Coordinates of C-alpha atoms in Angstrom, one line a residue:
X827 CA -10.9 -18.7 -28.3
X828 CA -14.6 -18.8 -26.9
X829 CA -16.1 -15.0 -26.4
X830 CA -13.6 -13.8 -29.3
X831 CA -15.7 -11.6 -31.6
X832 CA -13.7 -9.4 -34.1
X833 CA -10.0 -11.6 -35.3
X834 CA -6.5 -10.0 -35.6
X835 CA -5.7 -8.3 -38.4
X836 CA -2.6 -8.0 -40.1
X837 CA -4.2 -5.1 -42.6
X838 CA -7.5 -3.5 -42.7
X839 CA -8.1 -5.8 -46.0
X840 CA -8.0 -9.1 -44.4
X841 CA -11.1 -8.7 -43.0
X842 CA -12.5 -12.2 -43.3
X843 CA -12.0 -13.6 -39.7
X844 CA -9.9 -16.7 -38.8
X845 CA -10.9 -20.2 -39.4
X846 CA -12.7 -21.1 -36.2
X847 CA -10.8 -24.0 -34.4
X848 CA -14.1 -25.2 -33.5
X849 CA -13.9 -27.2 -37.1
X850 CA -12.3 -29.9 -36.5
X851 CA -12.0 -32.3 -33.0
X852 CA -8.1 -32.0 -32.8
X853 CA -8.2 -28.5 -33.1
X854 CA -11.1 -28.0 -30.7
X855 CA -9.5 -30.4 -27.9
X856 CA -6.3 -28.2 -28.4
X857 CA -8.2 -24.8 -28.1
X858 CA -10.3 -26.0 -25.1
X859 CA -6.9 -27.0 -23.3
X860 CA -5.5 -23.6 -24.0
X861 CA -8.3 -21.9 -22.5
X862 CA -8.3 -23.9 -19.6
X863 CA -4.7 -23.2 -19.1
X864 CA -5.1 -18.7 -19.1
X865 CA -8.5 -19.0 -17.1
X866 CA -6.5 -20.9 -15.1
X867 CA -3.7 -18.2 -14.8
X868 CA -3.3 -15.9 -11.9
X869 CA -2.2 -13.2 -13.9
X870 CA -4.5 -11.0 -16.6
X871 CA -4.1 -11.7 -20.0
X872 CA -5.6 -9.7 -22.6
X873 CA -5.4 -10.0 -26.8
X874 CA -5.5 -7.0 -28.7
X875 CA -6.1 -6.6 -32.6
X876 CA -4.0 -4.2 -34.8
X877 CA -6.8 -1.6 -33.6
X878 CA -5.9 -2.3 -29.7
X879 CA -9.1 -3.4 -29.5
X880 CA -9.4 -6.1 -26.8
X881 CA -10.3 -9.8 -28.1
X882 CA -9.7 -11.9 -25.6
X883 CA -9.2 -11.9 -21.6
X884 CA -9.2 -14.2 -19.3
X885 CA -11.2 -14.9 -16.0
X886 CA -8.0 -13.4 -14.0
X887 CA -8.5 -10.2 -16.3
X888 CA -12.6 -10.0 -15.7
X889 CA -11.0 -10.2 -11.8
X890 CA -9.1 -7.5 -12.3
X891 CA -11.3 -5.2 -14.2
X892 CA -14.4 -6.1 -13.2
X893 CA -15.7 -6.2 -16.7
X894 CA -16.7 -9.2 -18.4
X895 CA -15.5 -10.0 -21.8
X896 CA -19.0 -9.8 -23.1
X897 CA -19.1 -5.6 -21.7
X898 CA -15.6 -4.8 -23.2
X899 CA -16.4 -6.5 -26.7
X900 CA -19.7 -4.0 -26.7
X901 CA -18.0 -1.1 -26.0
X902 CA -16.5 -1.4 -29.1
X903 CA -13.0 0.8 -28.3
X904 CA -9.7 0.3 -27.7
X905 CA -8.9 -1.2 -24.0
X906 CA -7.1 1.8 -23.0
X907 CA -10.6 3.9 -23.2
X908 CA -11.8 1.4 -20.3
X909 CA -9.6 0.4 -18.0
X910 CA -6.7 3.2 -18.4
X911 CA -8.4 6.1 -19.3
X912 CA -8.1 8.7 -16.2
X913 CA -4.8 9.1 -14.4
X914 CA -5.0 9.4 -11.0
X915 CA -5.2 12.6 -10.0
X916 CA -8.5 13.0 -12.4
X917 CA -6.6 14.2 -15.6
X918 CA -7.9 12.7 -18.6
X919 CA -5.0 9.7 -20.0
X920 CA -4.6 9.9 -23.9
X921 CA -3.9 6.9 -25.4
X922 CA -0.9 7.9 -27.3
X923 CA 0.7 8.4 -23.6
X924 CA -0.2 5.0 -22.6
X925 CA 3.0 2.7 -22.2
X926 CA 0.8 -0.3 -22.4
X927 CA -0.1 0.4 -25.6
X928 CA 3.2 1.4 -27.5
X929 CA 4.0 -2.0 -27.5
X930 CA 1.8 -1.9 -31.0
X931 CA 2.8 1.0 -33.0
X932 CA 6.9 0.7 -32.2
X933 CA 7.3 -2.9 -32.6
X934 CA 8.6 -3.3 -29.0
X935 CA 8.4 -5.2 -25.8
X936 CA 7.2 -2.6 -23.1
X937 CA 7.4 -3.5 -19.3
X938 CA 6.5 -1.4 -16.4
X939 CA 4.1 -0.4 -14.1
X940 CA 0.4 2.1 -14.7
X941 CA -2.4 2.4 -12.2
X942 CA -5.2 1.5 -14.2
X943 CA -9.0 2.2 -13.4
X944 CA -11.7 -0.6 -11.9
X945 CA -15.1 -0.5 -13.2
X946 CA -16.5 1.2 -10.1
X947 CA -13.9 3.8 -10.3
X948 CA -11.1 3.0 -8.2
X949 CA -7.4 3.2 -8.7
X950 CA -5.3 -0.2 -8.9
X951 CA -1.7 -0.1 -9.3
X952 CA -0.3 -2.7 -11.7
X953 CA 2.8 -4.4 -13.4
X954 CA 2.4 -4.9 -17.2
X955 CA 4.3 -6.6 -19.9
X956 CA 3.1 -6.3 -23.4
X957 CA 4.4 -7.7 -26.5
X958 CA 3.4 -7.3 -30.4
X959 CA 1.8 -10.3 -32.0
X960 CA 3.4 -11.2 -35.6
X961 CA 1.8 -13.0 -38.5
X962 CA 3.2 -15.2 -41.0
X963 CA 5.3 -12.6 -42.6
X964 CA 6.4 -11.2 -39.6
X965 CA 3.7 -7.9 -39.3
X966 CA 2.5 -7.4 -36.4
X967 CA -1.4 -8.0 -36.1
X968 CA -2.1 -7.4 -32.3
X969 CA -0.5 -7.3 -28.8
X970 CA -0.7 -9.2 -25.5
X971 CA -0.6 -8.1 -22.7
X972 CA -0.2 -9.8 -19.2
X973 CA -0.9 -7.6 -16.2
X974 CA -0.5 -8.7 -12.4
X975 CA -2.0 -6.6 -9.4
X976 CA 0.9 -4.9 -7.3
X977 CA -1.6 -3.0 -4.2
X978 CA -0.3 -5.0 -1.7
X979 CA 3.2 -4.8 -3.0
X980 CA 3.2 -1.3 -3.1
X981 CA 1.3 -1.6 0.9
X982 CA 4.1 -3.7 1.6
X983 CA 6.5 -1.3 0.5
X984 CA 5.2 1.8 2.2
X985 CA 4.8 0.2 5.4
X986 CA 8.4 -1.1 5.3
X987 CA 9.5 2.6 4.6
X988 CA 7.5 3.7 7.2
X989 CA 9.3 1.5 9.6
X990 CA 12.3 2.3 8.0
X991 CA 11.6 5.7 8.5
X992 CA 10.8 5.6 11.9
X993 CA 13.8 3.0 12.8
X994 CA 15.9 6.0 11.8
X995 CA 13.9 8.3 14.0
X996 CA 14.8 6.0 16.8
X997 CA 18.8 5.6 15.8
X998 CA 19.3 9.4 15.8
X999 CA 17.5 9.8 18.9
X1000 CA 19.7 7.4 20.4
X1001 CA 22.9 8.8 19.4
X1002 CA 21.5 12.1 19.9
X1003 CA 20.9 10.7 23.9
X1004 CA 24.0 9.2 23.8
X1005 CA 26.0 12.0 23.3
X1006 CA 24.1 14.0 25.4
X1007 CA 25.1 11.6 27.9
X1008 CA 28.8 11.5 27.3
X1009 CA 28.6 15.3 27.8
X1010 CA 27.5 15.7 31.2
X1011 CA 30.1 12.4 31.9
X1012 CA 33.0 14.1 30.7
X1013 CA 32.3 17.8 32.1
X1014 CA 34.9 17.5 34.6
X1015 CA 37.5 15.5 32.5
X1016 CA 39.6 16.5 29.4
X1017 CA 37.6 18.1 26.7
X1018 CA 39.7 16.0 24.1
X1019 CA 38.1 13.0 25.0
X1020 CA 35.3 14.6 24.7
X1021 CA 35.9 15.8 21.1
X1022 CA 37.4 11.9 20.3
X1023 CA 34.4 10.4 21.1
X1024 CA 32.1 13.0 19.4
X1025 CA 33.8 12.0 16.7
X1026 CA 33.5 8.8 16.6
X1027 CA 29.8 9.1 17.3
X1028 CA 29.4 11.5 14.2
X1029 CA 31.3 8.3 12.1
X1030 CA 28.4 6.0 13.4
X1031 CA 25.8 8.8 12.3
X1032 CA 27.8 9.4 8.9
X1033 CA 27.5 5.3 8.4
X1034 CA 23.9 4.8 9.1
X1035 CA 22.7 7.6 6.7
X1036 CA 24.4 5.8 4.1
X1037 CA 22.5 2.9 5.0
X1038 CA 19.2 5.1 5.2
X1039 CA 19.4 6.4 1.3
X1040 CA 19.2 2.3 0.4
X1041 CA 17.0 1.4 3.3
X1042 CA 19.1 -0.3 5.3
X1043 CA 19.1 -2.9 2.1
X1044 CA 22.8 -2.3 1.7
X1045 CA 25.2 0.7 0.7
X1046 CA 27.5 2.0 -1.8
X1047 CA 30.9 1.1 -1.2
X1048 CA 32.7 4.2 -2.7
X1049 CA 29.7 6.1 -0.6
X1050 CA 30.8 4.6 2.7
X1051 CA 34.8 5.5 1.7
X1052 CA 33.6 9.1 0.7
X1053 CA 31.5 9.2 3.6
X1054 CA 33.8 8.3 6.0
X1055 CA 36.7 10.5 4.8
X1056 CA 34.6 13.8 3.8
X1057 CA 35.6 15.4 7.4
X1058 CA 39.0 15.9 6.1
X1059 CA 38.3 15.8 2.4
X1060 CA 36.3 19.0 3.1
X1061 CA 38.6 20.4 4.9
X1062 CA 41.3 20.2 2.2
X1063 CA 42.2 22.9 0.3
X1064 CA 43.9 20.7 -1.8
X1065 CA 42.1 17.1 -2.7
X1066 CA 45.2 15.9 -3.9
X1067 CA 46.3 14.9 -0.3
X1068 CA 43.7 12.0 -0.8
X1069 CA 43.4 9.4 -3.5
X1070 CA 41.0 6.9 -3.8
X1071 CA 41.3 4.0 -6.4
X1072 CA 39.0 1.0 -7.0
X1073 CA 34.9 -0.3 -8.2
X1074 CA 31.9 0.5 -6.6
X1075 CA 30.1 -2.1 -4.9
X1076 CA 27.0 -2.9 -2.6
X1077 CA 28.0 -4.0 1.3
X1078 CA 25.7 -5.7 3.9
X1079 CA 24.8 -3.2 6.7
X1080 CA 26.6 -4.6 8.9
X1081 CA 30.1 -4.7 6.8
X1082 CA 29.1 -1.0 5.9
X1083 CA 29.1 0.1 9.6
X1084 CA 32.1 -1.5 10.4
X1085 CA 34.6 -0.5 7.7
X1086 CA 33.5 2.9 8.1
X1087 CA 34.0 3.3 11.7
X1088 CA 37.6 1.6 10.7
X1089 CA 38.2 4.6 8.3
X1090 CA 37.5 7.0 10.8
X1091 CA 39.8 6.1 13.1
X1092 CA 42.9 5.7 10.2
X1093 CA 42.0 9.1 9.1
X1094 CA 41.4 10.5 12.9
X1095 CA 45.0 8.8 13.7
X1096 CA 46.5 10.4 9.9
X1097 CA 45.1 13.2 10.7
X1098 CA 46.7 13.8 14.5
X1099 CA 50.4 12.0 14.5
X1100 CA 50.4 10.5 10.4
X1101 CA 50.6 12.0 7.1
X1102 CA 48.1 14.4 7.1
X1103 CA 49.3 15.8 10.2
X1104 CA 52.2 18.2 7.7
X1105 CA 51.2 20.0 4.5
X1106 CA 53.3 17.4 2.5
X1107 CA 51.5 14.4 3.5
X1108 CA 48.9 12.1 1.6
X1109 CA 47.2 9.3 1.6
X1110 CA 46.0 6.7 -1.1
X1111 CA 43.5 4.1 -0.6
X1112 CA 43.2 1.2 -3.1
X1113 CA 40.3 -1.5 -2.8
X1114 CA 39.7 -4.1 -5.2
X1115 CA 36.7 -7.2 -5.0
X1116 CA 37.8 -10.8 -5.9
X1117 CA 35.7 -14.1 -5.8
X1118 CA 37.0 -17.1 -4.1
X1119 CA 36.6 -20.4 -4.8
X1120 CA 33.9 -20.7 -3.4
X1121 CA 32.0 -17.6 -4.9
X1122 CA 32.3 -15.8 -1.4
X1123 CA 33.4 -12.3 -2.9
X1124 CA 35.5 -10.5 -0.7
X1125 CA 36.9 -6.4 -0.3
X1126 CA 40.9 -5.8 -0.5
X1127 CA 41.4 -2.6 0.5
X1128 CA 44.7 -0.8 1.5
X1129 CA 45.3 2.3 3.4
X1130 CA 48.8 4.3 2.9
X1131 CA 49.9 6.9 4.2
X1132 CA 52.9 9.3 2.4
X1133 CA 55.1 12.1 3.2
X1134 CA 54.4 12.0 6.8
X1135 CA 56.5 12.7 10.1
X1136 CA 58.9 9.5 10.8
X1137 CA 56.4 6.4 12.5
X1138 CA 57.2 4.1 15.1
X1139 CA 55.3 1.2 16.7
X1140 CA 53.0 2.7 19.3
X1141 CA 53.8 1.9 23.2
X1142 CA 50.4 0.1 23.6
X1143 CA 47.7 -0.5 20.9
X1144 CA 44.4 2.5 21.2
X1145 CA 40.4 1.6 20.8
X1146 CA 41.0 2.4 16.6
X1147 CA 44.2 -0.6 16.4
X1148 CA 41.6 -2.7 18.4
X1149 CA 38.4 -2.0 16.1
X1150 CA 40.5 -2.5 13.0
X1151 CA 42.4 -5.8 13.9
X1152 CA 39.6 -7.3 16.0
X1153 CA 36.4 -6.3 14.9
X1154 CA 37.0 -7.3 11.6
X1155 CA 38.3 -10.5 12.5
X1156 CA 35.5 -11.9 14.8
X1157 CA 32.2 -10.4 13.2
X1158 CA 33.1 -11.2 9.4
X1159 CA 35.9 -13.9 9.4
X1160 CA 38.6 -11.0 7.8
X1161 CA 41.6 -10.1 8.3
X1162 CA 43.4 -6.6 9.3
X1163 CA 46.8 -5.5 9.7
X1164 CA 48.6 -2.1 10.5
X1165 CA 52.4 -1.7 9.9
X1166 CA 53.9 1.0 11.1
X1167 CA 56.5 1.5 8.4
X1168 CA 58.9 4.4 8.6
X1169 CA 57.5 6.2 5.5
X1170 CA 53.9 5.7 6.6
X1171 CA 51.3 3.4 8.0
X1172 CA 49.8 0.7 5.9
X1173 CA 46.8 -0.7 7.0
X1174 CA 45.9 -4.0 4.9
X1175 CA 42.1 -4.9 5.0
X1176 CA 40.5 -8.7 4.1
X1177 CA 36.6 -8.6 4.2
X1178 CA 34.4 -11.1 3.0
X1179 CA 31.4 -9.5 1.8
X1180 CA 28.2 -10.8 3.3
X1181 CA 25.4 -11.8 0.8
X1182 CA 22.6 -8.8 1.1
X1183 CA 19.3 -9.9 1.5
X1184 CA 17.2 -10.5 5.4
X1185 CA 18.3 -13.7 7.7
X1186 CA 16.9 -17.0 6.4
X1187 CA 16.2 -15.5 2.4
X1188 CA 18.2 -17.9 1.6
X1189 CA 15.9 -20.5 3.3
X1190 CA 12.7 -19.3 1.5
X1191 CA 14.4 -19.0 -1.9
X1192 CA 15.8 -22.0 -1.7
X1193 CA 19.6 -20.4 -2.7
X1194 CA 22.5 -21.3 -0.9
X1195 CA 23.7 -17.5 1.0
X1196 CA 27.2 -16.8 0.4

């Protein structure tokens, strides 16, 4: 490769260097192609010898580093002592703590990311894969490494959590309102309502801090159960009274919201006229996830209810039998049903699960959304 000026070495005995490709017109054709093809790269790409020395990098690298291949070759030292030698907070960076690096000495493939150090001194975060290079007889003679600039990934990430952050902000502030408001509308009326619809409003709140752990990305399934159940779970003395069977999973948002403001009401309803309205009473809830036909994966869940007082079919269906059997139905295509069976209510729950991502991924990616 042009501006190459010590070869790899496979042991410090073979110390004649390589036969120059320069030689013949086949071999010089090929190695002019190759370098047009990494200076044409828009990653780095460096070649280190068995002394992690750097060899070869390309024009992307020189970008990156803002040394020229030429400066590195006469500093004579491994790489590491150039562009990685300081962490960030001014520490001095060994090289035996150098990820990068490892790649050499434990015969490995290392991936990751380091904040490596420009020639005028500033700080660049970066992503790195490096990989040993093997001779003939399999030793290992060097390492390359292909690095790519991540600043304005990592921008793009902080300003998306501080949006994130401050969208939050904003949600809390508007239940907090909301509430406020619902107070001073039912001051003259029964305080149950009151305390129902506080409740409901905390199942909202419970929901969306789920959300806010995965920014709003998507949530944990056996988080959102959990988290929708811990009012009574922590107010049992004995868990016993609740079991909870099936996989972990990730749910849109939107799925996440809804089947936990679902839970809330079975377990508001168990709780006041069902099972876990009498010492004896439990409940179980099973979920599994299944794939279609068509790949759409979708959430089975069931709700039962044991031990409980005698149920009957309620005179007219409340907000909770409306959110479940409704909701459901119109915003995700599912399906809901509550039987009120003597021993128990069984509430049967068909939800296909909406493919995480943003609106129109799918589009830019060029993947069908499921």
């Amino acid at each position: 490769m042009p501006h190459s000026r010590q070869p790899l070495q496979s042991s410090p005995e073979a110390s004649e260097p390589l036969q120059t490709l320069r030689r013949g017109g086949q071999l010089f054709e090929t190695e002019r192609r190759l370098n047009a093809v990494l200076n044409n790269a828009s990653v780095a790409i460096f070649l280190m010898d068995d002394r992690q020395h750097c060899i070869y990098m390309n024009r992307a690298a020189e970008l990156l580093t803002g040394y020229t291949l030429d400066e590195v070759l006469a500093r004579d030292c491994p790489l590491h002592d150039i562009v990685h030698h300081t962490y960030p907070d001014g520490r001095p960076f060994p090289l035996a703590e150098c990820a990068i690096d490892r790649a050499f000495p434990q015969n490995n493939q290392e991936k990751g990311e380091e904040v490596l150090v420009h020639k005028d001194g500033s700080f660049y975060p970066v992503a790195f894969t490096a990989s040993p290079i093997r001779d003939d007889t399999a030793n290992i003679i060097g390492t390359i490494i292909e690095v790519r600039d991540i600043t304005e990934e990592k921008a793009a990430a902080e300003r998306q959590r501080l949006l994130i952050d401050e969208l939050n902000h904003r949600v809390k502030n508007t239940l907090a309102t909301v509430q406020a408001l619902a107070a001073q509308s039912f001051r003259d009326t029964d305080p149950t309502a009151q305390g129902v619809f506080n409740a409901r409003l905390a199942a909202l709140s419970n929901a969306h801090n789920v959300l806010t752990a995965d920014n709003w990305q998507s949530a944990s399934l056996r988080d959102v159960i959990e988290r929708s159940l811990a009012p009574h779970l922590l107010a049992e003395v004995d868990a016993r009274r609740f079991q909870l069977n099936g996989p972990d999973g990730r749910l849109h948002p939107k799925v996440a919201v809804t089947l936990a403001m679902a839970l809330h009401e079975l377990m508001t309803n168990a709780a006041k006229y069902g099972a876990l309205s009498v010492p004896a009473g439990h409940v179980t809830v099973d979920w599994s996830l299944q794939s279609d036909e068509a790949g759409t994966q979708r959430l089975s869940l069931i709700w039962r209810e044991h031990g409980g007082p005698p149920v009957a079919p309620p005179a007219r269906k409340g907000f909770g039998s409306r959110l479940i059997e409704r909701q459901l139905t119109r915003e995700f295509d599912g399906h809901a049903t509550i039987a009120y069976d003597p021993g128990g209510v069984i509430c049967r729950l068909q939800i296909p699960l909406t493919a995480l991502g943003w609106y129109g991924q799918e589009k830019i990616e060029g993947q069908p959304a499921r």
